[in-house]
Short mmCIF file of C-alpha atoms in Angstrom, two decimals:
data_model
loop_
_atom_site.label_atom_id
_atom_site.label_comp_id
_atom_site.label_asym_id
_atom_site.label_seq_id
_atom_site.Cartn_x
_atom_site.Cartn_y
_atom_site.Cartn_z
CA MET E 1078 -8.16 -13.74 13.95
CA PRO E 1079 -11.03 -12.05 15.79
CA GLU E 1080 -12.86 -9.42 13.70
CA GLN E 1081 -15.65 -6.90 14.02
CA LYS E 1082 -18.95 -8.33 12.80
CA PRO E 1083 -19.88 -7.10 9.30
CA GLU E 1084 -23.14 -5.51 10.42
CA GLU E 1085 -21.24 -3.50 13.03
CA ARG E 1086 -18.13 -2.50 11.10
CA ILE E 1087 -19.95 -0.99 8.10
CA GLY E 1088 -21.08 1.74 10.49
CA ASN E 1089 -17.58 2.76 11.60
CA PHE E 1090 -14.00 3.18 10.43
CA ASP E 1091 -12.50 1.21 13.32
CA GLU E 1092 -10.06 -1.56 12.50
CA VAL E 1093 -11.80 -4.69 11.22
CA ALA E 1094 -9.20 -7.28 12.30
CA LEU E 1095 -8.73 -7.14 16.07
CA GLY E 1096 -5.44 -9.01 16.43
CA TYR E 1097 -4.31 -12.09 18.33
CA THR E 1098 -4.39 -12.37 22.08
CA GLU E 1099 -1.16 -13.53 23.72
CA GLN E 1100 -2.56 -17.03 24.08
CA GLN E 1101 -3.65 -17.19 20.43
CA ALA E 1102 -0.23 -15.98 19.25
CA VAL E 1103 1.64 -18.58 21.32
CA ILE E 1104 -0.63 -21.37 20.06
CA GLU E 1105 -0.22 -20.28 16.43
CA ALA E 1106 3.55 -19.94 16.79
CA GLY E 1107 3.60 -23.48 18.18
CA ARG E 1108 2.44 -24.77 14.79
CA CYS E 1109 5.79 -23.82 13.21
CA LEU E 1110 7.72 -26.89 12.07
CA GLU E 1111 11.09 -25.13 12.56
CA CYS E 1112 12.29 -26.29 9.15
CA LYS E 1113 16.03 -26.76 8.68
CA ASN E 1114 15.77 -24.96 5.35
CA PRO E 1115 12.91 -22.48 5.86
CA GLN E 1116 11.46 -21.45 2.51
CA CYS E 1117 9.31 -18.75 4.12
CA VAL E 1118 12.36 -16.48 4.51
CA ALA E 1119 13.10 -16.67 0.79
CA GLY E 1120 9.54 -15.53 0.14
CA CYS E 1121 9.96 -12.36 2.23
CA PRO E 1122 11.05 -9.29 0.21
CA VAL E 1123 12.89 -7.86 3.25
CA ASN E 1124 14.33 -11.23 4.41
CA ILE E 1125 12.96 -11.32 7.94
CA ASP E 1126 14.28 -14.13 10.15
CA ILE E 1127 10.82 -15.68 10.35
CA PRO E 1128 11.74 -18.85 12.28
CA GLY E 1129 13.71 -16.71 14.71
CA PHE E 1130 10.91 -14.36 15.70
CA VAL E 1131 8.26 -17.11 15.64
CA SER E 1132 10.27 -19.30 18.03
CA ARG E 1133 10.56 -16.36 20.44
CA ILE E 1134 6.79 -15.96 20.41
CA LYS E 1135 6.38 -19.66 21.14
CA ASN E 1136 8.66 -19.20 24.18
CA LYS E 1137 6.82 -16.00 25.20
CA ASP E 1138 9.97 -13.90 24.67
CA PHE E 1139 8.04 -11.17 22.92
CA ASP E 1140 10.68 -8.46 23.44
CA ARG E 1141 13.26 -10.49 21.55
CA ALA E 1142 10.70 -11.38 18.88
CA ILE E 1143 10.07 -7.74 18.01
CA GLY E 1144 13.81 -7.10 18.17
CA ILE E 1145 14.43 -9.75 15.53
CA LEU E 1146 11.69 -8.31 13.35
CA LYS E 1147 13.11 -4.79 13.52
CA GLU E 1148 16.56 -5.98 12.51
CA SER E 1149 15.12 -6.48 9.02
CA ASN E 1150 11.90 -4.49 8.97
CA ALA E 1151 11.35 -0.97 10.31
CA LEU E 1152 7.57 -1.16 9.71
CA PRO E 1153 6.33 -4.42 11.27
CA ALA E 1154 2.99 -3.07 12.50
CA ILE E 1155 2.20 -1.99 8.96
CA CYS E 1156 3.43 -5.14 7.23
CA GLY E 1157 1.53 -7.33 9.66
CA ARG E 1158 -1.67 -5.62 8.54
CA VAL E 1159 -1.46 -4.95 4.83
CA CYS E 1160 1.19 -7.21 3.26
CA PRO E 1161 -0.09 -10.05 1.04
CA GLN E 1162 1.67 -12.77 3.04
CA GLU E 1163 -0.41 -15.40 1.26
CA GLU E 1164 1.55 -14.60 -1.92
CA GLN E 1165 4.93 -14.28 -0.19
CA CYS E 1166 6.25 -15.88 2.99
CA GLU E 1167 3.14 -17.94 3.77
CA LYS E 1168 2.98 -19.21 0.20
CA PHE E 1169 6.17 -21.21 0.82
CA CYS E 1170 5.27 -22.49 4.30
CA ILE E 1171 5.42 -26.31 4.40
CA LEU E 1172 2.27 -26.40 6.54
CA GLY E 1173 0.37 -24.99 3.59
CA LYS E 1174 1.02 -28.12 1.52
CA LYS E 1175 -1.68 -30.05 3.38
CA GLY E 1176 -3.52 -27.39 5.34
CA GLN E 1177 -3.31 -23.80 6.51
CA PRO E 1178 0.14 -22.19 6.41
CA LEU E 1179 1.52 -20.57 9.53
CA ALA E 1180 -0.12 -17.14 10.01
CA ILE E 1181 3.19 -15.27 9.76
CA GLY E 1182 1.62 -11.88 9.05
CA ARG E 1183 -0.71 -12.08 12.04
CA LEU E 1184 2.19 -13.07 14.29
CA GLU E 1185 4.19 -10.11 13.00
CA ARG E 1186 1.30 -7.82 13.82
CA PHE E 1187 1.02 -9.35 17.29
CA CYS E 1188 4.67 -8.54 18.03
CA ALA E 1189 4.31 -4.95 16.85
CA ASP E 1190 1.12 -4.44 18.83
CA TYR E 1191 2.76 -5.95 21.91
CA GLU E 1192 5.61 -3.47 21.60
CA ARG E 1193 3.22 -0.54 21.20
CA ASP E 1194 1.32 -1.52 24.33
CA ALA E 1195 4.55 -2.00 26.28
CA GLY E 1196 6.11 1.21 24.96
CA VAL E 1197 8.30 1.47 21.86
CA LYS E 1198 11.95 1.77 22.81
CA SER E 1199 14.01 4.44 21.09
CA PRO E 1200 16.65 2.86 18.87
CA GLU E 1201 20.34 3.48 19.41
CA LYS E 1202 21.76 6.02 16.99
CA PRO E 1203 24.84 4.74 15.18
CA LYS E 1204 28.13 6.60 14.85
CA SER E 1205 27.96 9.23 12.11
CA SER E 1206 29.57 8.42 8.77
CA GLY E 1207 29.78 12.09 7.87
CA LYS E 1208 27.78 11.41 4.69
CA ASN E 1209 24.32 12.69 3.83
CA VAL E 1210 21.58 11.12 1.69
CA ALA E 1211 18.36 12.63 0.35
CA VAL E 1212 15.27 10.41 0.17
CA ILE E 1213 12.36 11.55 -1.97
CA GLY E 1214 9.01 10.31 -0.75
CA ALA E 1215 7.95 9.22 2.74
CA GLY E 1216 6.05 6.14 1.65
CA PRO E 1217 7.05 2.53 2.35
CA ALA E 1218 10.04 2.56 -0.04
CA GLY E 1219 11.37 5.87 1.21
CA LEU E 1220 10.85 5.12 4.90
CA THR E 1221 12.58 1.74 4.58
CA ALA E 1222 15.53 3.17 2.66
CA ALA E 1223 15.83 6.00 5.19
CA ALA E 1224 15.86 3.59 8.13
CA GLU E 1225 18.56 1.40 6.57
CA LEU E 1226 20.70 4.39 5.63
CA ALA E 1227 20.34 5.92 9.09
CA LYS E 1228 21.42 2.61 10.66
CA ALA E 1229 24.57 2.86 8.54
CA GLY E 1230 25.35 6.21 10.17
CA HIS E 1231 24.43 8.50 7.30
CA GLY E 1232 22.53 11.74 7.77
CA VAL E 1233 19.17 11.25 6.04
CA THR E 1234 16.65 13.87 4.94
CA ILE E 1235 13.28 12.78 3.54
CA TYR E 1236 11.38 15.19 1.27
CA GLU E 1237 7.63 14.51 1.27
CA ALA E 1238 5.19 16.37 -1.00
CA LEU E 1239 2.13 15.96 1.27
CA HIS E 1240 1.61 17.46 4.70
CA GLU E 1241 1.95 14.11 6.50
CA PRO E 1242 4.51 11.35 5.92
CA GLY E 1243 3.49 7.80 5.08
CA GLY E 1244 2.67 8.03 1.38
CA VAL E 1245 0.04 5.49 0.37
CA LEU E 1246 0.00 4.22 3.97
CA THR E 1247 -1.48 7.58 4.98
CA TYR E 1248 -3.49 8.77 1.99
CA GLY E 1249 -4.51 5.49 0.38
CA ILE E 1250 -5.23 2.70 2.86
CA PRO E 1251 -8.36 3.28 4.99
CA GLU E 1252 -8.39 3.50 8.75
CA PHE E 1253 -10.31 0.23 9.06
CA ARG E 1254 -7.39 -1.63 7.47
CA LEU E 1255 -4.48 0.46 8.73
CA PRO E 1256 -5.09 2.93 11.58
CA LYS E 1257 -3.14 6.14 11.08
CA ASP E 1258 -1.89 6.05 14.68
CA ILE E 1259 0.00 2.91 13.64
CA VAL E 1260 1.59 4.73 10.70
CA ARG E 1261 2.59 7.67 12.89
CA GLN E 1262 4.14 5.29 15.42
CA GLU E 1263 6.28 3.64 12.74
CA VAL E 1264 7.28 7.03 11.29
CA ASP E 1265 8.27 8.25 14.76
CA TYR E 1266 10.53 5.22 15.17
CA ILE E 1267 12.33 6.16 11.96
CA ARG E 1268 12.60 9.78 13.09
CA ASN E 1269 14.20 8.52 16.29
CA LEU E 1270 16.91 6.91 14.17
CA GLY E 1271 17.91 10.48 13.34
CA VAL E 1272 16.00 10.87 10.07
CA ASP E 1273 14.79 14.41 9.26
CA ILE E 1274 11.44 14.55 7.43
CA LYS E 1275 10.50 17.71 5.52
CA VAL E 1276 6.82 17.79 4.51
CA ASP E 1277 5.02 20.01 1.96
CA TYR E 1278 8.18 19.79 -0.12
CA VAL E 1279 7.64 19.00 -3.81
CA ILE E 1280 10.77 17.90 -5.59
CA GLY E 1281 10.61 19.09 -9.19
CA ARG E 1282 9.14 22.38 -8.00
CA ILE E 1283 11.11 23.56 -4.94
CA LYS E 1284 14.30 21.71 -5.88
CA THR E 1285 15.24 19.42 -8.73
CA LEU E 1286 16.78 15.98 -8.50
CA ASP E 1287 19.95 17.41 -10.06
CA GLU E 1288 20.17 20.03 -7.31
CA LEU E 1289 19.81 17.35 -4.66
CA ARG E 1290 22.57 15.31 -6.29
CA ASP E 1291 24.86 18.33 -5.96
CA GLU E 1292 23.86 18.87 -2.33
CA PHE E 1293 23.94 15.25 -1.05
CA ASP E 1294 26.31 12.31 -1.35
CA ALA E 1295 23.51 10.17 -2.82
CA VAL E 1296 19.78 10.32 -3.56
CA PHE E 1297 16.98 7.75 -3.36
CA VAL E 1298 13.69 8.27 -5.21
CA GLY E 1299 10.71 6.41 -3.77
CA THR E 1300 7.82 8.63 -4.80
CA GLY E 1301 5.43 5.83 -5.70
CA ALA E 1302 2.78 5.98 -8.39
CA GLY E 1303 0.26 8.61 -7.38
CA LEU E 1304 -1.04 9.73 -10.77
CA PRO E 1305 -4.41 8.07 -11.44
CA ARG E 1306 -5.40 6.50 -14.73
CA PHE E 1307 -8.83 6.92 -16.26
CA MET E 1308 -10.86 4.88 -18.74
CA ARG E 1309 -10.99 7.61 -21.41
CA ILE E 1310 -14.68 7.14 -22.03
CA GLU E 1311 -17.49 9.64 -22.49
CA GLY E 1312 -18.67 11.23 -19.26
CA GLU E 1313 -15.54 10.94 -17.14
CA ASN E 1314 -15.53 14.72 -16.63
CA LEU E 1315 -18.99 14.75 -15.02
CA ASN E 1316 -19.68 15.79 -11.45
CA GLY E 1317 -19.61 12.67 -9.31
CA VAL E 1318 -16.68 10.94 -11.01
CA TYR E 1319 -13.67 10.40 -8.72
CA SER E 1320 -10.35 8.76 -9.17
CA ALA E 1321 -9.82 6.32 -6.33
CA ASN E 1322 -6.75 8.38 -5.38
CA GLU E 1323 -8.77 11.53 -4.83
CA PHE E 1324 -11.61 9.73 -3.08
CA LEU E 1325 -9.34 7.87 -0.66
CA THR E 1326 -7.09 10.89 -0.06
CA ARG E 1327 -10.09 12.94 0.98
CA VAL E 1328 -11.30 10.13 3.24
CA ASN E 1329 -7.97 9.14 4.80
CA LEU E 1330 -5.41 11.94 4.74
CA MET E 1331 -7.96 14.75 4.90
CA LYS E 1332 -10.28 12.96 7.36
CA ALA E 1333 -13.53 13.43 5.42
CA TYR E 1334 -14.96 10.45 7.29
CA ARG E 1335 -14.78 12.44 10.53
CA PHE E 1336 -17.24 15.17 9.54
CA PRO E 1337 -18.00 17.62 11.16
CA ASP E 1338 -14.67 17.51 13.04
CA TYR E 1339 -12.97 18.00 9.66
CA ASP E 1340 -14.34 20.22 6.90
CA THR E 1341 -13.03 18.21 3.94
CA PRO E 1342 -15.84 18.04 1.37
CA ILE E 1343 -16.71 14.67 -0.12
CA LYS E 1344 -19.77 13.57 -2.04
CA CYS E 1345 -20.79 9.98 -1.51
CA GLY E 1346 -24.10 9.25 -3.15
CA ASN E 1347 -26.69 6.53 -2.66
CA LYS E 1348 -25.56 4.33 -5.55
CA VAL E 1349 -21.81 4.04 -6.02
CA VAL E 1350 -20.02 2.15 -8.80
CA VAL E 1351 -16.34 1.32 -8.35
CA VAL E 1352 -14.46 0.36 -11.51
CA GLY E 1353 -11.54 -2.03 -10.91
CA ALA E 1354 -10.78 -5.06 -8.77
CA GLY E 1355 -7.53 -4.43 -6.92
CA ASN E 1356 -7.00 -3.62 -3.26
CA VAL E 1357 -7.55 0.08 -4.01
CA ALA E 1358 -10.96 -0.71 -5.51
CA MET E 1359 -11.89 -2.75 -2.41
CA ASP E 1360 -10.75 0.12 -0.16
CA ALA E 1361 -12.85 2.61 -2.11
CA ALA E 1362 -15.93 0.38 -2.16
CA ARG E 1363 -15.78 -0.40 1.55
CA SER E 1364 -15.14 3.25 2.42
CA ALA E 1365 -18.17 4.32 0.38
CA LEU E 1366 -20.37 1.92 2.36
CA ARG E 1367 -19.12 3.40 5.61
CA LEU E 1368 -19.84 6.91 4.34
CA GLY E 1369 -23.50 6.00 3.92
CA ALA E 1370 -23.94 4.67 0.39
CA GLU E 1371 -27.02 2.46 0.06
CA GLU E 1372 -25.60 0.37 -2.80
CA VAL E 1373 -21.98 -0.16 -3.79
CA THR E 1374 -21.17 -2.15 -6.93
CA VAL E 1375 -17.74 -3.23 -8.11
CA VAL E 1376 -17.53 -3.47 -11.90
CA TYR E 1377 -14.68 -5.53 -13.37
CA ARG E 1378 -14.11 -6.67 -16.92
CA ARG E 1379 -12.61 -10.05 -16.02
CA SER E 1380 -13.68 -12.86 -13.66
CA GLU E 1381 -13.00 -13.28 -9.97
CA ALA E 1382 -10.04 -15.54 -10.72
CA GLU E 1383 -8.21 -12.61 -12.34
CA MET E 1384 -8.90 -10.08 -9.57
CA SER E 1385 -5.69 -8.68 -8.08
CA ALA E 1386 -7.16 -7.77 -4.69
CA ARG E 1387 -6.25 -9.94 -1.70
CA ILE E 1388 -8.76 -12.73 -1.11
CA GLU E 1389 -9.25 -11.45 2.43
CA GLU E 1390 -10.23 -7.98 1.17
CA VAL E 1391 -12.69 -9.41 -1.36
CA GLU E 1392 -14.28 -11.60 1.30
CA HIS E 1393 -14.60 -8.66 3.68
CA ALA E 1394 -16.22 -6.57 0.94
CA LYS E 1395 -18.75 -9.30 0.18
CA GLU E 1396 -19.55 -9.73 3.87
CA GLU E 1397 -20.22 -6.01 4.11
CA GLY E 1398 -22.66 -6.02 1.20
CA VAL E 1399 -20.58 -4.90 -1.78
CA VAL E 1400 -22.07 -6.28 -5.03
CA PHE E 1401 -19.69 -7.63 -7.71
CA ASN E 1402 -20.61 -7.27 -11.39
CA LEU E 1403 -17.88 -9.31 -13.05
CA LEU E 1404 -17.18 -9.74 -16.78
CA THR E 1405 -18.63 -6.25 -17.15
CA ASN E 1406 -16.93 -3.23 -18.70
CA PRO E 1407 -18.02 0.45 -18.65
CA VAL E 1408 -18.26 2.15 -22.05
CA ARG E 1409 -20.03 5.42 -21.20
CA ILE E 1410 -20.99 7.43 -18.11
CA LEU E 1411 -24.50 8.87 -18.36
CA GLU E 1412 -25.23 12.55 -17.77
CA GLY E 1413 -28.14 14.07 -15.87
CA GLU E 1414 -28.99 17.62 -14.79
CA ASN E 1415 -26.12 20.01 -14.01
CA LYS E 1416 -23.60 17.61 -15.51
CA THR E 1417 -24.11 15.02 -12.78
CA VAL E 1418 -23.80 11.25 -13.05
CA THR E 1419 -26.98 9.18 -13.43
CA GLY E 1420 -25.51 5.84 -14.37
CA VAL E 1421 -22.92 3.94 -16.33
CA GLU E 1422 -23.52 2.05 -19.57
CA CYS E 1423 -21.68 -1.28 -19.63
CA VAL E 1424 -21.19 -4.28 -21.88
CA ASN E 1425 -20.79 -7.89 -20.85
CA MET E 1426 -17.45 -9.54 -21.55
CA GLU E 1427 -16.13 -13.03 -22.21
CA LEU E 1428 -12.58 -14.22 -21.72
CA GLY E 1429 -10.39 -15.12 -24.67
CA GLU E 1430 -6.74 -16.11 -24.91
CA PRO E 1431 -4.18 -14.74 -22.38
CA ASP E 1432 -2.72 -11.30 -23.14
CA GLU E 1433 0.71 -9.87 -22.25
CA SER E 1434 -0.26 -9.79 -18.57
CA GLY E 1435 -0.78 -13.57 -18.58
CA ARG E 1436 -4.49 -13.14 -17.86
CA ARG E 1437 -7.21 -14.09 -20.35
CA ARG E 1438 -8.13 -11.14 -22.53
CA PRO E 1439 -11.66 -9.74 -22.01
CA ILE E 1440 -13.70 -9.52 -25.22
CA PRO E 1441 -16.98 -7.51 -25.51
CA ILE E 1442 -20.15 -9.47 -26.22
CA GLU E 1443 -22.08 -7.78 -29.01
CA GLY E 1444 -25.55 -6.56 -28.08
CA SER E 1445 -25.03 -6.93 -24.31
CA GLU E 1446 -25.22 -3.22 -23.48
CA HIS E 1447 -26.97 -2.38 -20.21
CA VAL E 1448 -27.10 0.44 -17.65
CA ILE E 1449 -26.19 0.38 -13.98
CA ASP E 1450 -27.77 3.25 -12.04
CA ALA E 1451 -25.24 5.35 -10.14
CA ASP E 1452 -24.70 8.85 -8.82
CA ILE E 1453 -21.01 8.34 -7.95
CA ILE E 1454 -18.35 6.61 -10.05
CA ILE E 1455 -14.94 5.79 -8.53
CA VAL E 1456 -12.26 4.79 -11.04
CA ALA E 1457 -9.65 2.41 -9.59
CA ILE E 1458 -7.88 0.98 -12.63
CA GLY E 1459 -4.28 1.82 -11.81
CA THR E 1460 -1.77 4.60 -11.35
CA SER E 1461 1.56 5.80 -12.71
CA PRO E 1462 4.38 8.00 -11.35
CA ASN E 1463 3.73 11.73 -11.23
CA PRO E 1464 6.05 13.33 -13.83
CA VAL E 1465 6.49 16.53 -11.79
CA ILE E 1466 9.42 14.98 -9.95
CA PHE E 1467 11.43 14.75 -13.18
CA ALA E 1468 11.21 18.47 -13.98
CA GLY E 1469 14.69 19.89 -14.47
CA SER E 1470 16.32 16.45 -14.56
CA GLU E 1471 15.84 15.52 -18.20
CA GLU E 1472 18.91 13.26 -18.34
CA LEU E 1473 17.30 10.71 -16.01
CA GLU E 1474 16.27 7.70 -18.11
CA THR E 1475 12.60 6.77 -17.84
CA THR E 1476 10.28 4.35 -19.63
CA SER E 1477 7.31 5.10 -21.86
CA LYS E 1478 5.11 4.48 -18.80
CA GLY E 1479 6.88 7.20 -16.82
CA THR E 1480 8.79 4.87 -14.50
CA ILE E 1481 12.50 5.23 -13.72
CA VAL E 1482 14.90 2.81 -15.39
CA VAL E 1483 17.26 1.16 -12.90
CA ASP E 1484 19.78 -1.69 -13.01
CA GLU E 1485 19.67 -4.84 -10.88
CA ASP E 1486 21.13 -2.87 -7.95
CA ALA E 1487 18.46 -0.11 -8.15
CA MET E 1488 20.91 2.46 -9.58
CA SER E 1489 19.48 4.82 -12.21
CA SER E 1490 21.21 6.31 -15.24
CA LEU E 1491 22.44 9.16 -13.01
CA ALA E 1492 25.40 8.34 -10.76
CA GLY E 1493 24.47 8.25 -7.10
CA LEU E 1494 20.72 8.31 -7.73
CA CYS E 1495 18.85 5.10 -6.87
CA ALA E 1496 15.13 4.46 -7.15
CA GLY E 1497 12.72 1.79 -6.01
CA GLY E 1498 9.11 0.91 -5.40
CA ASP E 1499 6.18 1.93 -7.57
CA VAL E 1500 8.17 4.72 -9.27
CA VAL E 1501 10.18 1.89 -10.87
CA THR E 1502 7.72 -1.00 -11.14
CA GLY E 1503 4.40 0.79 -11.40
CA ALA E 1504 1.72 0.18 -8.77
CA ALA E 1505 2.61 -2.84 -6.61
CA THR E 1506 2.53 -3.84 -2.93
CA VAL E 1507 3.78 -2.14 0.21
CA ILE E 1508 6.23 -4.93 1.01
CA SER E 1509 7.69 -5.03 -2.50
CA ALA E 1510 8.33 -1.28 -2.22
CA MET E 1511 10.01 -1.86 1.13
CA GLY E 1512 12.18 -4.58 -0.36
CA ALA E 1513 13.22 -2.18 -3.12
CA GLY E 1514 14.02 0.52 -0.56
CA LYS E 1515 16.18 -1.90 1.38
CA GLN E 1516 18.04 -3.02 -1.73
CA ALA E 1517 18.63 0.57 -2.82
CA ALA E 1518 19.98 1.49 0.61
CA ALA E 1519 22.55 -1.30 0.32
CA THR E 1520 23.56 0.00 -3.11
CA ILE E 1521 23.90 3.55 -1.80
CA ASN E 1522 26.05 2.32 1.08
CA ARG E 1523 28.43 0.65 -1.40
CA TYR E 1524 28.41 3.73 -3.63
CA ILE E 1525 29.35 6.01 -0.73
CA GLU E 1526 32.06 3.63 0.53
CA ASN E 1527 33.61 3.39 -2.94
CA ARG E 1528 33.78 7.19 -3.20
CA SER E 1529 35.32 7.67 0.26
#
């Protein structure tokens, strides 16, 4: 896929990947083998009819292609940009056995972009069921569940804590990977299904989950995992230490990158160290470069083979000049004048036997202490659900990690309350959250029908 050149894109927040032309999309779709038993569909968490939409692209019937996509996926422009297709649908593509798998994600993006250019058609609103469902969180899980429930004829109200819907799509993923106009377009499509979205509405403060259960026929919780984790080392309270959540929220949702048009304060120093190696860490590192940092270093305690970030994101970061210090673990953040950061003391690591995660356990190497100079530290080592949502609903069963316990159908310990996405699994992918939202919507539909 065509991309901005690295030396150009580090000076802007414009989208890096530029998308297929019509000719490129038709040629790529023509590579599909049209398997009788397509394994790619089984690899898709929302069960898109992949051969169906790809064949329409091959025949230049782009309107029908996007129609097929939207039968299963209300957010194709988003999924085509940020989903890890290489670990899902494309992983099972037969073409990948001896070469490159079909670029299913890029073809999905092409269809969504084609529709946007042609004008998104308003969906038909189904006949009302007379039932009403509350959805908590306007991220990928909540938006997907809301779309499916609205298609079933239910009245749907989404309660979103922030001032814009989208969840991690809005506050977490940078503009250069996922333009916010794209997110707003997808949200508007869901609104046009009849979904009401209430923003600046914190469940657990304004209303409790129990109150919503009394008010609605069913409830879905898809609030994600927005509470950052820290390393619990000396110096984490110094000026210049960010969680990746705060850093990216300031940049993306609060538009700090568009100073002086927006007044959101953000400090991005000359030497930035990002701790972690997932997609969030790559987003933070690449954003810091674009904000003017002279040096950006990613510090990770394991090797590149264990990094959870998409290969594409790691490659883009390297192309843009991000330095990777692998098998390195921070043990102390160093303090300068006025409680500011001057560096981070680290130790080198070696890999031992696999731990409970299945990855080889990192072990400190004695006497390997060293200092990396830094004036900004961004901690991107994971998140957990924010417990505020559970206030006043103590009977809801949760785990020791603060996630909601659900059964195989996404139903919680409270009747009529389903949950899905990161609030159940911990931090995961956009498409897995969407799959959970879709599954929960099906469960809610059955629950409502059984009570009618």
